[in-house]
Tab-separated table of N, CA and C and ligand atoms in Angstrom:
chain	number	residue	atom	x	y	z
A	1	MET	N	17.674	14.987	17.222
A	1	MET	CA	17.865	14.398	15.893
A	1	MET	C	16.533	13.938	15.322
A	2	ARG	N	16.324	14.138	14.009
A	2	ARG	CA	15.069	13.727	13.392
A	2	ARG	C	14.938	12.211	13.413
A	3	GLN	N	13.747	11.733	13.784
A	3	GLN	CA	13.547	10.282	13.842
A	3	GLN	C	13.508	9.679	12.450
A	4	ALA	N	14.001	8.440	12.357
A	4	ALA	CA	13.999	7.762	11.063
A	4	ALA	C	12.565	7.494	10.623
A	5	PHE	N	12.324	7.702	9.338
A	5	PHE	CA	10.999	7.366	8.822
A	5	PHE	C	11.140	6.495	7.583
A	6	ALA	N	10.064	5.805	7.286
A	6	ALA	CA	10.069	4.881	6.154
A	6	ALA	C	8.980	5.250	5.160
A	7	VAL	N	9.188	4.795	3.931
A	7	VAL	CA	8.167	4.934	2.890
A	7	VAL	C	7.477	3.583	2.725
A	8	TYR	N	6.164	3.602	2.711
A	8	TYR	CA	5.400	2.395	2.398
A	8	TYR	C	4.737	2.648	1.035
A	9	PRO	N	5.355	2.137	-0.043
A	9	PRO	CA	4.824	2.449	-1.377
A	9	PRO	C	3.834	1.386	-1.866
A	10	GLY	N	2.950	1.811	-2.728
A	10	GLY	CA	2.003	0.866	-3.329
A	10	GLY	C	1.087	1.596	-4.276
A	11	THR	N	0.213	0.840	-4.913
A	11	THR	CA	-0.757	1.453	-5.818
A	11	THR	C	-2.055	1.773	-5.065
A	12	PHE	N	-2.404	0.924	-4.103
A	12	PHE	CA	-3.563	1.137	-3.241
A	12	PHE	C	-4.833	1.403	-4.052
A	13	ASP	N	-5.158	0.443	-4.912
A	13	ASP	CA	-6.270	0.625	-5.865
A	13	ASP	C	-7.373	-0.406	-5.632
A	14	PRO	N	-8.041	-0.462	-4.512
A	14	PRO	CA	-7.991	0.466	-3.370
A	14	PRO	C	-7.164	-0.122	-2.228
A	15	VAL	N	-6.973	0.725	-1.177
A	15	VAL	CA	-6.319	0.247	0.039
A	15	VAL	C	-7.184	-0.854	0.664
A	16	THR	N	-6.527	-1.891	1.194
A	16	THR	CA	-7.251	-3.004	1.828
A	16	THR	C	-6.856	-3.097	3.312
A	17	ASN	N	-7.562	-3.963	4.028
A	17	ASN	CA	-7.196	-4.180	5.434
A	17	ASN	C	-5.800	-4.779	5.546
A	18	GLY	N	-5.364	-5.488	4.512
A	18	GLY	CA	-4.009	-6.046	4.498
A	18	GLY	C	-2.972	-4.937	4.481
A	19	HIS	N	-3.194	-3.926	3.641
A	19	HIS	CA	-2.281	-2.784	3.609
A	19	HIS	C	-2.267	-2.081	4.974
A	20	LEU	N	-3.465	-1.897	5.544
A	20	LEU	CA	-3.557	-1.157	6.811
A	20	LEU	C	-2.832	-1.894	7.933
A	21	ASP	N	-2.921	-3.226	7.908
A	21	ASP	CA	-2.221	-4.023	8.918
A	21	ASP	C	-0.704	-3.795	8.823
A	22	ILE	N	-0.190	-3.809	7.589
A	22	ILE	CA	1.249	-3.571	7.386
A	22	ILE	C	1.633	-2.168	7.858
A	23	LEU	N	0.782	-1.215	7.534
A	23	LEU	CA	1.061	0.177	7.892
A	23	LEU	C	1.129	0.359	9.414
A	24	VAL	N	0.176	-0.211	10.119
A	24	VAL	CA	0.156	-0.094	11.584
A	24	VAL	C	1.403	-0.759	12.167
A	25	ARG	N	1.761	-1.907	11.640
A	25	ARG	CA	2.943	-2.612	12.165
A	25	ARG	C	4.228	-1.866	11.816
A	26	ALA	N	4.280	-1.281	10.617
A	26	ALA	CA	5.471	-0.514	10.217
A	26	ALA	C	5.625	0.725	11.094
A	27	ARG	N	4.506	1.314	11.460
A	27	ARG	CA	4.550	2.526	12.296
A	27	ARG	C	5.142	2.240	13.675
A	28	ARG	N	5.004	0.982	14.128
A	28	ARG	CA	5.611	0.618	15.420
A	28	ARG	C	7.134	0.583	15.321
A	29	LEU	N	7.633	0.417	14.100
A	29	LEU	CA	9.084	0.307	13.904
A	29	LEU	C	9.735	1.647	13.596
A	30	PHE	N	8.947	2.562	13.033
A	30	PHE	CA	9.519	3.841	12.588
A	30	PHE	C	8.770	5.008	13.232
A	31	GLY	N	9.489	6.110	13.420
A	31	GLY	CA	8.900	7.299	14.043
A	31	GLY	C	7.742	7.861	13.259
A	32	SER	N	7.800	7.718	11.944
A	32	SER	CA	6.686	8.123	11.096
A	32	SER	C	6.785	7.358	9.777
A	33	ILE	N	5.681	7.377	9.053
A	33	ILE	CA	5.625	6.661	7.778
A	33	ILE	C	5.050	7.597	6.715
A	34	VAL	N	5.669	7.571	5.547
A	34	VAL	CA	5.073	8.229	4.378
A	34	VAL	C	4.504	7.126	3.497
A	35	VAL	N	3.195	7.156	3.300
A	35	VAL	CA	2.581	6.205	2.375
A	35	VAL	C	2.709	6.818	0.981
A	36	GLY	N	3.520	6.203	0.140
A	36	GLY	CA	3.731	6.714	-1.219
A	36	GLY	C	2.749	6.030	-2.162
A	37	ILE	N	1.854	6.811	-2.729
A	37	ILE	CA	0.901	6.219	-3.678
A	37	ILE	C	1.473	6.403	-5.076
A	38	GLY	N	1.925	5.290	-5.657
A	38	GLY	CA	2.479	5.366	-7.014
A	38	GLY	C	1.362	5.645	-8.005
A	39	ARG	N	1.583	6.640	-8.869
A	39	ARG	CA	0.545	6.904	-9.884
A	39	ARG	C	0.402	5.688	-10.767
A	40	ASN	N	1.535	5.068	-11.048
A	40	ASN	CA	1.559	3.756	-11.697
A	40	ASN	C	0.646	3.625	-12.913
A	41	PRO	N	0.802	4.493	-13.926
A	41	PRO	CA	-0.103	4.433	-15.084
A	41	PRO	C	-0.034	3.087	-15.792
A	42	GLY	N	1.129	2.410	-15.711
A	42	GLY	CA	1.286	1.106	-16.367
A	42	GLY	C	0.296	0.084	-15.839
A	43	LYS	N	-0.126	0.252	-14.589
A	43	LYS	CA	-1.051	-0.711	-13.973
A	43	LYS	C	-2.509	-0.348	-14.272
A	44	LYS	N	-2.688	0.801	-14.935
A	44	LYS	CA	-4.029	1.300	-15.253
A	44	LYS	C	-4.986	1.224	-14.050
A	45	PRO	N	-4.687	1.985	-13.008
A	45	PRO	CA	-5.545	1.926	-11.824
A	45	PRO	C	-6.996	2.303	-12.146
A	46	VAL	N	-7.933	1.647	-11.473
A	46	VAL	CA	-9.358	1.924	-11.661
A	46	VAL	C	-9.730	3.229	-10.961
A	47	PHE	N	-9.174	3.434	-9.770
A	47	PHE	CA	-9.457	4.659	-9.023
A	47	PHE	C	-8.372	5.695	-9.328
A	48	SER	N	-8.819	6.952	-9.468
A	48	SER	CA	-7.870	8.035	-9.766
A	48	SER	C	-6.940	8.225	-8.572
A	49	ILE	N	-5.878	8.964	-8.804
A	49	ILE	CA	-4.941	9.213	-7.707
A	49	ILE	C	-5.648	9.947	-6.563
A	50	ASP	N	-6.541	10.897	-6.910
A	50	ASP	CA	-7.261	11.636	-5.867
A	50	ASP	C	-8.164	10.705	-5.062
A	51	GLN	N	-8.849	9.795	-5.769
A	51	GLN	CA	-9.727	8.857	-5.059
A	51	GLN	C	-8.919	7.940	-4.146
A	52	ARG	N	-7.751	7.516	-4.634
A	52	ARG	CA	-6.912	6.612	-3.824
A	52	ARG	C	-6.402	7.319	-2.570
A	53	VAL	N	-6.059	8.617	-2.728
A	53	VAL	CA	-5.616	9.400	-1.560
A	53	VAL	C	-6.772	9.534	-0.567
A	54	ILE	N	-7.966	9.869	-1.075
A	54	ILE	CA	-9.133	10.067	-0.187
A	54	ILE	C	-9.448	8.773	0.569
A	55	MET	N	-9.455	7.641	-0.158
A	55	MET	CA	-9.771	6.370	0.503
A	55	MET	C	-8.763	6.053	1.596
A	56	LEU	N	-7.483	6.306	1.292
A	56	LEU	CA	-6.446	6.034	2.297
A	56	LEU	C	-6.600	6.953	3.505
A	57	GLN	N	-6.872	8.235	3.242
A	57	GLN	CA	-7.029	9.188	4.350
A	57	GLN	C	-8.214	8.802	5.221
A	58	GLU	N	-9.326	8.441	4.568
A	58	GLU	CA	-10.513	8.042	5.346
A	58	GLU	C	-10.222	6.770	6.145
A	59	ALA	N	-9.496	5.837	5.517
A	59	ALA	CA	-9.166	4.581	6.212
A	59	ALA	C	-8.270	4.868	7.421
A	60	LEU	N	-7.309	5.774	7.252
A	60	LEU	CA	-6.406	6.122	8.370
A	60	LEU	C	-7.165	6.794	9.502
A	61	ASP	N	-8.169	7.601	9.123
A	61	ASP	CA	-8.962	8.290	10.153
A	61	ASP	C	-9.703	7.296	11.041
A	62	GLN	N	-9.934	6.090	10.504
A	62	GLN	CA	-10.679	5.085	11.282
A	62	GLN	C	-9.753	4.152	12.077
A	63	VAL	N	-8.438	4.350	11.900
A	63	VAL	CA	-7.475	3.496	12.593
A	63	VAL	C	-6.761	4.350	13.633
A	64	ASP	N	-6.367	3.724	14.754
A	64	ASP	CA	-5.671	4.472	15.800
A	64	ASP	C	-4.199	4.597	15.406
A	65	ILE	N	-3.876	5.613	14.630
A	65	ILE	CA	-2.497	5.762	14.134
A	65	ILE	C	-2.210	7.247	13.925
A	66	ASP	N	-0.973	7.651	14.217
A	66	ASP	CA	-0.594	9.041	13.951
A	66	ASP	C	0.726	9.047	13.192
A	67	LYS	N	1.174	10.233	12.811
A	67	LYS	CA	2.437	10.414	12.096
A	67	LYS	C	2.519	9.562	10.828
A	68	VAL	N	1.462	9.631	10.051
A	68	VAL	CA	1.440	8.981	8.739
A	68	VAL	C	1.028	10.030	7.723
A	69	ASP	N	1.831	10.228	6.692
A	69	ASP	CA	1.496	11.160	5.617
A	69	ASP	C	1.253	10.369	4.347
A	70	ILE	N	0.370	10.893	3.518
A	70	ILE	CA	0.079	10.247	2.233
A	70	ILE	C	0.614	11.153	1.131
A	71	VAL	N	1.493	10.624	0.308
A	71	VAL	CA	2.112	11.443	-0.740
A	71	VAL	C	2.105	10.683	-2.070
A	72	PRO	N	1.386	11.183	-3.074
A	72	PRO	CA	1.446	10.548	-4.402
A	72	PRO	C	2.820	10.762	-5.023
A	73	PHE	N	3.260	9.804	-5.824
A	73	PHE	CA	4.543	10.008	-6.494
A	73	PHE	C	4.552	9.396	-7.895
A	74	ASP	N	5.424	9.960	-8.734
A	74	ASP	CA	5.677	9.419	-10.075
A	74	ASP	C	7.080	8.841	-10.065
A	75	GLY	N	7.357	8.002	-11.039
A	75	GLY	CA	8.731	7.525	-11.198
A	75	GLY	C	9.077	6.406	-10.243
A	76	LEU	N	10.378	6.302	-9.961
A	76	LEU	CA	10.870	5.171	-9.180
A	76	LEU	C	10.657	5.360	-7.678
A	77	THR	N	10.323	4.267	-7.014
A	77	THR	CA	10.164	4.301	-5.557
A	77	THR	C	11.471	4.723	-4.891
A	78	ALA	N	12.589	4.179	-5.379
A	78	ALA	CA	13.897	4.486	-4.761
A	78	ALA	C	14.192	5.985	-4.845
A	79	ASP	N	13.889	6.592	-5.988
A	79	ASP	CA	14.141	8.039	-6.143
A	79	ASP	C	13.247	8.849	-5.208
A	80	PHE	N	11.989	8.425	-5.154
A	80	PHE	CA	11.038	9.127	-4.280
A	80	PHE	C	11.501	9.049	-2.820
A	81	ALA	N	11.845	7.826	-2.388
A	81	ALA	CA	12.257	7.630	-0.989
A	81	ALA	C	13.507	8.450	-0.676
A	82	ARG	N	14.426	8.464	-1.611
A	82	ARG	CA	15.674	9.217	-1.422
A	82	ARG	C	15.401	10.720	-1.356
A	83	GLU	N	14.549	11.206	-2.272
A	83	GLU	CA	14.235	12.647	-2.320
A	83	GLU	C	13.654	13.151	-1.005
A	84	ILE	N	12.788	12.331	-0.381
A	84	ILE	CA	12.155	12.819	0.848
A	84	ILE	C	12.970	12.458	2.092
A	85	GLY	N	14.095	11.772	1.891
A	85	GLY	CA	15.003	11.499	3.019
A	85	GLY	C	14.600	10.323	3.886
A	86	ALA	N	13.912	9.340	3.296
A	86	ALA	CA	13.505	8.168	4.081
A	86	ALA	C	14.707	7.293	4.394
A	87	ARG	N	14.583	6.518	5.488
A	87	ARG	CA	15.641	5.587	5.862
A	87	ARG	C	15.397	4.215	5.224
A	88	ALA	N	14.107	3.909	5.012
A	88	ALA	CA	13.773	2.552	4.552
A	88	ALA	C	12.516	2.535	3.698
A	89	ILE	N	12.383	1.436	2.968
A	89	ILE	CA	11.173	1.160	2.193
A	89	ILE	C	10.523	-0.058	2.847
A	90	VAL	N	9.253	0.046	3.155
A	90	VAL	CA	8.532	-1.077	3.760
A	90	VAL	C	7.692	-1.757	2.686
A	91	ARG	N	7.798	-3.076	2.626
A	91	ARG	CA	6.974	-3.850	1.697
A	91	ARG	C	6.403	-5.058	2.430
A	92	ALA	N	5.336	-5.621	1.866
A	92	ALA	CA	4.699	-6.794	2.485
A	92	ALA	C	5.020	-8.051	1.699
A	93	LEU	N	5.127	-9.151	2.434
A	93	LEU	CA	5.308	-10.463	1.801
A	93	LEU	C	4.080	-11.305	2.096
A	94	ARG	N	3.335	-11.645	1.040
A	94	ARG	CA	2.154	-12.485	1.262
A	94	ARG	C	2.442	-13.947	0.947
A	95	SER	N	3.434	-14.182	0.096
A	95	SER	CA	3.653	-15.548	-0.393
A	95	SER	C	5.061	-15.658	-0.965
A	96	MET	N	5.401	-16.872	-1.392
A	96	MET	CA	6.701	-17.053	-2.035
A	96	MET	C	6.756	-16.300	-3.364
A	97	THR	N	5.610	-16.141	-4.008
A	97	THR	CA	5.586	-15.374	-5.263
A	97	THR	C	5.974	-13.922	-4.981
A	98	ASP	N	5.425	-13.379	-3.895
A	98	ASP	CA	5.822	-12.018	-3.509
A	98	ASP	C	7.319	-11.985	-3.226
A	99	PHE	N	7.813	-13.049	-2.577
A	99	PHE	CA	9.232	-13.061	-2.214
A	99	PHE	C	10.114	-12.914	-3.457
A	100	GLU	N	9.765	-13.651	-4.510
A	100	GLU	CA	10.551	-13.583	-5.759
A	100	GLU	C	10.614	-12.141	-6.265
A	101	SER	N	9.452	-11.492	-6.350
A	101	SER	CA	9.451	-10.147	-6.929
A	101	SER	C	10.078	-9.134	-5.960
A	102	GLU	N	9.826	-9.297	-4.658
A	102	GLU	CA	10.411	-8.359	-3.700
A	102	GLU	C	11.933	-8.510	-3.625
A	103	PHE	N	12.389	-9.723	-3.804
A	103	PHE	CA	13.824	-9.999	-3.807
A	103	PHE	C	14.493	-9.216	-4.955
A	104	ALA	N	13.905	-9.324	-6.143
A	104	ALA	CA	14.453	-8.610	-7.305
A	104	ALA	C	14.371	-7.099	-7.103
A	105	LEU	N	13.235	-6.663	-6.566
A	105	LEU	CA	13.031	-5.223	-6.345
A	105	LEU	C	14.044	-4.674	-5.335
A	106	ASP	N	14.309	-5.451	-4.296
A	106	ASP	CA	15.256	-5.017	-3.275
A	106	ASP	C	16.655	-4.851	-3.870
A	107	ILE	N	17.030	-5.796	-4.723
A	107	ILE	CA	18.371	-5.705	-5.329
A	107	ILE	C	18.463	-4.459	-6.213
A	108	ALA	N	17.409	-4.245	-6.999
A	108	ALA	CA	17.407	-3.060	-7.880
A	108	ALA	C	17.419	-1.781	-7.049
A	109	ASN	N	16.565	-1.717	-6.039
A	109	ASN	CA	16.497	-0.502	-5.216
A	109	ASN	C	17.802	-0.264	-4.460
A	110	ALA	N	18.442	-1.342	-4.014
A	110	ALA	CA	19.712	-1.199	-3.281
A	110	ALA	C	20.802	-0.644	-4.198
A	111	ARG	N	20.693	-0.983	-5.478
A	111	ARG	CA	21.696	-0.427	-6.415
A	111	ARG	C	21.383	1.034	-6.733
A	112	LEU	N	20.100	1.323	-6.822
A	112	LEU	CA	19.685	2.691	-7.150
A	112	LEU	C	19.908	3.649	-5.972
A	113	ALA	N	19.696	3.158	-4.766
A	113	ALA	CA	19.823	4.008	-3.562
A	113	ALA	C	20.414	3.170	-2.434
A	114	PRO	N	21.745	3.005	-2.425
A	114	PRO	CA	22.391	2.098	-1.461
A	114	PRO	C	22.157	2.475	0.000
A	115	GLU	N	21.822	3.721	0.270
A	115	GLU	CA	21.624	4.125	1.674
A	115	GLU	C	20.267	3.680	2.226
A	116	LEU	N	19.400	3.195	1.344
A	116	LEU	CA	18.060	2.779	1.772
A	116	LEU	C	18.017	1.291	2.070
A	117	GLU	N	17.307	0.913	3.142
A	117	GLU	CA	17.067	-0.502	3.420
A	117	GLU	C	15.624	-0.833	3.061
A	118	THR	N	15.396	-2.063	2.615
A	118	THR	CA	14.016	-2.525	2.445
A	118	THR	C	13.668	-3.412	3.629
A	119	VAL	N	12.540	-3.112	4.254
A	119	VAL	CA	12.056	-3.909	5.384
A	119	VAL	C	10.825	-4.664	4.918
A	120	LEU	N	10.905	-6.004	4.970
A	120	LEU	CA	9.786	-6.831	4.504
A	120	LEU	C	9.011	-7.350	5.699
A	121	LEU	N	7.731	-7.051	5.751
A	121	LEU	CA	6.871	-7.553	6.828
A	121	LEU	C	5.982	-8.652	6.261
A	122	ILE	N	5.926	-9.770	6.989
A	122	ILE	CA	5.119	-10.896	6.514
A	122	ILE	C	3.649	-10.631	6.822
A	123	ALA	N	2.819	-10.748	5.782
A	123	ALA	CA	1.386	-10.469	5.950
A	123	ALA	C	0.774	-11.465	6.929
A	124	ARG	N	-0.186	-11.005	7.713
A	124	ARG	CA	-0.924	-11.891	8.611
A	124	ARG	C	-1.732	-12.886	7.781
A	125	PRO	N	-1.940	-14.106	8.307
A	125	PRO	CA	-2.600	-15.163	7.520
A	125	PRO	C	-3.927	-14.732	6.895
A	126	GLU	N	-4.686	-13.906	7.606
A	126	GLU	CA	-6.007	-13.516	7.070
A	126	GLU	C	-5.896	-12.640	5.822
A	127	TYR	N	-4.688	-12.127	5.551
A	127	TYR	CA	-4.537	-11.231	4.395
A	127	TYR	C	-3.650	-11.806	3.296
A	128	THR	N	-3.172	-13.035	3.478
A	128	THR	CA	-2.182	-13.539	2.510
A	128	THR	C	-2.792	-13.796	1.124
A	129	HIS	N	-4.093	-13.983	1.065
A	129	HIS	CA	-4.695	-14.247	-0.246
A	129	HIS	C	-5.479	-13.061	-0.769
A	130	LEU	N	-5.264	-11.926	-0.135
A	130	LEU	CA	-6.012	-10.729	-0.511
A	130	LEU	C	-5.225	-9.885	-1.503
A	131	SER	N	-5.912	-9.258	-2.418
A	131	SER	CA	-5.274	-8.257	-3.275
A	131	SER	C	-6.331	-7.246	-3.690
A	132	SER	N	-5.878	-6.093	-4.126
A	132	SER	CA	-6.829	-5.069	-4.574
A	132	SER	C	-7.604	-5.565	-5.781
A	133	THR	N	-6.945	-6.346	-6.635
A	133	THR	CA	-7.632	-6.873	-7.827
A	133	THR	C	-8.808	-7.769	-7.418
A	134	LEU	N	-8.592	-8.661	-6.440
A	134	LEU	CA	-9.676	-9.547	-5.980
A	134	LEU	C	-10.831	-8.733	-5.403
A	135	VAL	N	-10.490	-7.710	-4.650
A	135	VAL	CA	-11.518	-6.855	-4.056
A	135	VAL	C	-12.344	-6.185	-5.157
A	136	ARG	N	-11.663	-5.674	-6.175
A	136	ARG	CA	-12.380	-4.996	-7.274
A	136	ARG	C	-13.209	-5.988	-8.074
A	137	GLU	N	-12.642	-7.175	-8.337
A	137	GLU	CA	-13.382	-8.181	-9.117
A	137	GLU	C	-14.668	-8.608	-8.423
A	138	ALA	N	-14.584	-8.834	-7.113
A	138	ALA	CA	-15.783	-9.236	-6.359
A	138	ALA	C	-16.844	-8.138	-6.429
A	139	ALA	N	-16.374	-6.881	-6.370
A	139	ALA	CA	-17.318	-5.762	-6.407
A	139	ALA	C	-17.908	-5.587	-7.811
A	140	GLU	N	-17.053	-5.704	-8.816
A	140	GLU	CA	-17.508	-5.441	-10.189
A	140	GLU	C	-18.377	-6.586	-10.719
A	141	GLN	N	-17.871	-7.822	-10.546
A	141	GLN	CA	-18.560	-8.947	-11.178
A	141	GLN	C	-19.583	-9.634	-10.268
A	142	GLY	N	-19.377	-9.535	-8.951
A	142	GLY	CA	-20.299	-10.228	-8.049
A	142	GLY	C	-21.160	-9.281	-7.240
A	143	ARG	N	-20.882	-7.978	-7.400
A	143	ARG	CA	-21.575	-6.980	-6.585
A	143	ARG	C	-21.509	-7.373	-5.107
A	144	ARG	N	-20.339	-7.789	-4.711
A	144	ARG	CA	-20.098	-8.247	-3.342
A	144	ARG	C	-18.850	-7.585	-2.787
A	145	ILE	N	-18.815	-7.487	-1.462
A	145	ILE	CA	-17.598	-7.073	-0.767
A	145	ILE	C	-17.058	-8.331	-0.095
A	146	ILE	N	-15.814	-8.680	-0.333
A	146	ILE	CA	-15.224	-9.849	0.332
A	146	ILE	C	-15.173	-9.531	1.835
A	147	PRO	N	-15.840	-10.357	2.680
A	147	PRO	CA	-15.868	-10.045	4.109
A	147	PRO	C	-14.464	-9.837	4.690
A	148	GLY	N	-14.315	-8.758	5.440
A	148	GLY	CA	-13.051	-8.478	6.127
A	148	GLY	C	-11.949	-7.925	5.248
A	149	SER	N	-12.261	-7.648	3.971
A	149	SER	CA	-11.186	-7.263	3.050
A	149	SER	C	-10.823	-5.781	3.088
A	150	VAL	N	-11.831	-4.940	3.300
A	150	VAL	CA	-11.581	-3.484	3.248
A	150	VAL	C	-12.294	-2.796	4.414
A	151	PRO	N	-11.803	-1.600	4.805
A	151	PRO	CA	-12.509	-0.862	5.851
A	151	PRO	C	-13.847	-0.321	5.318
A	152	PRO	N	-14.780	0.021	6.216
A	152	PRO	CA	-16.116	0.477	5.791
A	152	PRO	C	-16.088	1.637	4.798
A	153	CYS	N	-15.156	2.579	4.968
A	153	CYS	CA	-15.126	3.739	4.054
A	153	CYS	C	-14.791	3.291	2.633
A	154	VAL	N	-13.906	2.296	2.495
A	154	VAL	CA	-13.554	1.807	1.151
A	154	VAL	C	-14.725	1.007	0.574
A	155	GLU	N	-15.398	0.257	1.429
A	155	GLU	CA	-16.605	-0.458	0.984
A	155	GLU	C	-17.595	0.541	0.377
A	156	HIS	N	-17.766	1.655	1.040
A	156	HIS	CA	-18.681	2.698	0.552
A	156	HIS	C	-18.260	3.175	-0.849
A	157	HIS	N	-16.972	3.437	-1.029
A	157	HIS	CA	-16.483	3.907	-2.339
A	157	HIS	C	-16.657	2.825	-3.407
A	158	LEU	N	-16.425	1.560	-3.035
A	158	LEU	CA	-16.590	0.466	-4.010
A	158	LEU	C	-18.050	0.364	-4.442
A	159	ARG	N	-18.963	0.442	-3.464
A	159	ARG	CA	-20.397	0.352	-3.785
A	159	ARG	C	-20.814	1.508	-4.692
A	160	GLU	N	-20.274	2.688	-4.384
A	160	GLU	CA	-20.610	3.869	-5.184
A	160	GLU	C	-20.053	3.722	-6.610
A	161	HIS	N	-18.811	3.276	-6.697
A	161	HIS	CA	-18.150	3.163	-7.998
A	161	HIS	C	-18.825	2.124	-8.881
A	162	TYR	N	-19.152	0.953	-8.286
A	162	TYR	CA	-19.715	-0.134	-9.086
A	162	TYR	C	-21.249	-0.171	-9.034
A	163	GLY	N	-21.850	0.786	-8.306
A	163	GLY	CA	-23.298	0.936	-8.308
A	163	GLY	C	-24.077	-0.219	-7.713
A	164	PHE	N	-23.791	-0.593	-6.486
A	164	PHE	CA	-24.617	-1.602	-5.805
A	164	PHE	C	-24.765	-1.285	-4.309
B	1	LIG	N1	-2.353	-7.224	2.034
B	1	LIG	C1	-3.161	-7.421	0.986
B	1	LIG	N2	-2.799	-7.165	-0.283
B	1	LIG	C2	-1.574	-6.681	-0.490
B	1	LIG	C3	-0.684	-6.469	0.553
B	1	LIG	C4	-1.116	-6.771	1.865
B	1	LIG	N3	-0.329	-6.585	2.909
B	1	LIG	N4	0.471	-6.008	0.039
B	1	LIG	C5	0.306	-5.945	-1.275
B	1	LIG	N5	-0.923	-6.349	-1.596
B	1	LIG	C6	-1.485	-6.450	-2.928
B	1	LIG	C7	-1.944	-5.149	-3.495
B	1	LIG	O1	-3.308	-4.928	-3.215
B	1	LIG	C8	-1.695	-5.331	-4.969
B	1	LIG	O2	-2.778	-5.978	-5.563
B	1	LIG	P1	-3.062	-5.798	-7.136
B	1	LIG	O3	-1.846	-6.272	-7.862
B	1	LIG	O4	-4.241	-6.644	-7.310
B	1	LIG	O5	-3.316	-4.335	-7.344
B	1	LIG	C9	-0.524	-6.271	-5.031
B	1	LIG	O6	-0.449	-6.876	-3.775
B	1	LIG	C10	0.742	-5.552	-5.340
B	1	LIG	O7	0.930	-4.655	-4.310
B	1	LIG	P2	1.553	-3.224	-4.216
B	1	LIG	O8	2.309	-3.287	-2.967
B	1	LIG	O9	0.518	-2.164	-4.294
B	1	LIG	O10	2.560	-3.172	-5.353
B	1	LIG	P3	2.473	-2.720	-6.801
B	1	LIG	O11	2.880	-3.832	-7.655
B	1	LIG	O12	1.180	-2.084	-7.107
B	1	LIG	O13	3.634	-1.711	-6.739
B	1	LIG	C11	4.773	0.323	-6.483
B	1	LIG	C12	3.480	-0.443	-6.354
B	1	LIG	C13	4.384	1.755	-6.641
B	1	LIG	C14	5.606	0.174	-5.246
B	1	LIG	C15	5.616	-0.223	-7.636
B	1	LIG	O14	4.846	-0.364	-8.781
B	1	LIG	C16	6.775	0.661	-7.917
B	1	LIG	O15	7.768	0.613	-7.239
B	1	LIG	N6	6.650	1.524	-8.908
B	1	LIG	C17	7.642	2.502	-9.227
B	1	LIG	C18	8.603	1.996	-10.271
B	1	LIG	C19	9.750	1.346	-9.625
B	1	LIG	O16	10.385	1.868	-8.747
B	1	LIG	N7	10.016	0.148	-10.095
B	1	LIG	C20	11.130	-0.604	-9.672
B	1	LIG	C21	12.228	-0.365	-10.662
B	1	LIG	S1	13.698	-0.911	-10.037
């Protein structure tokens, strides 16, 4: 029988060590993981979809992990997860603010695709205040990399993108 797999969706603009921590932990729970990169035009990502895929692939190459695929998607996460036959959607909880939005998202996704479960993993303390926006702001406005925030390959792309 095919092993259950989960979708870990996000914008990953760029992927951070916080995302990678969730991914590694989710992989321990599921036979494989599809990282769904939402094109998410509404969020106006700074990095193109191709750049986001490359950064994620390079980051995965530096982590001891297998059976992870990266797949860009348009539209709803629930539709994407259902189309590829996932059993669950994995999301991270960094704070009570995340809880509010994830709670609403779970209810909506459960109505859209009742066969899917959402699995919420609590972010490790070192990543609870991290976000891709903070990483980009430090790089753009401070020409700095927040220590411990991103893997070396993403640091390289940030330096190249913001020219420092
Ligand atoms: N560690 C550090 N940071 C984390 C993190 C972790 N473990 N988990 C999330 N974050 C950060 C991200 O970097 C991101 O930061 P940013 O807002 O500064 O970019 C922020 O938390 C939000 O995270 P993310 O998980 O990427 O969510 P998102 O809001 O970008 O959502 C989609 C991405 C694709 C899942 C979401 O937009 C979506 O579902 N889109 C499809 C439409 C849809 O289905 N909507 C629901 C309708 S019912």
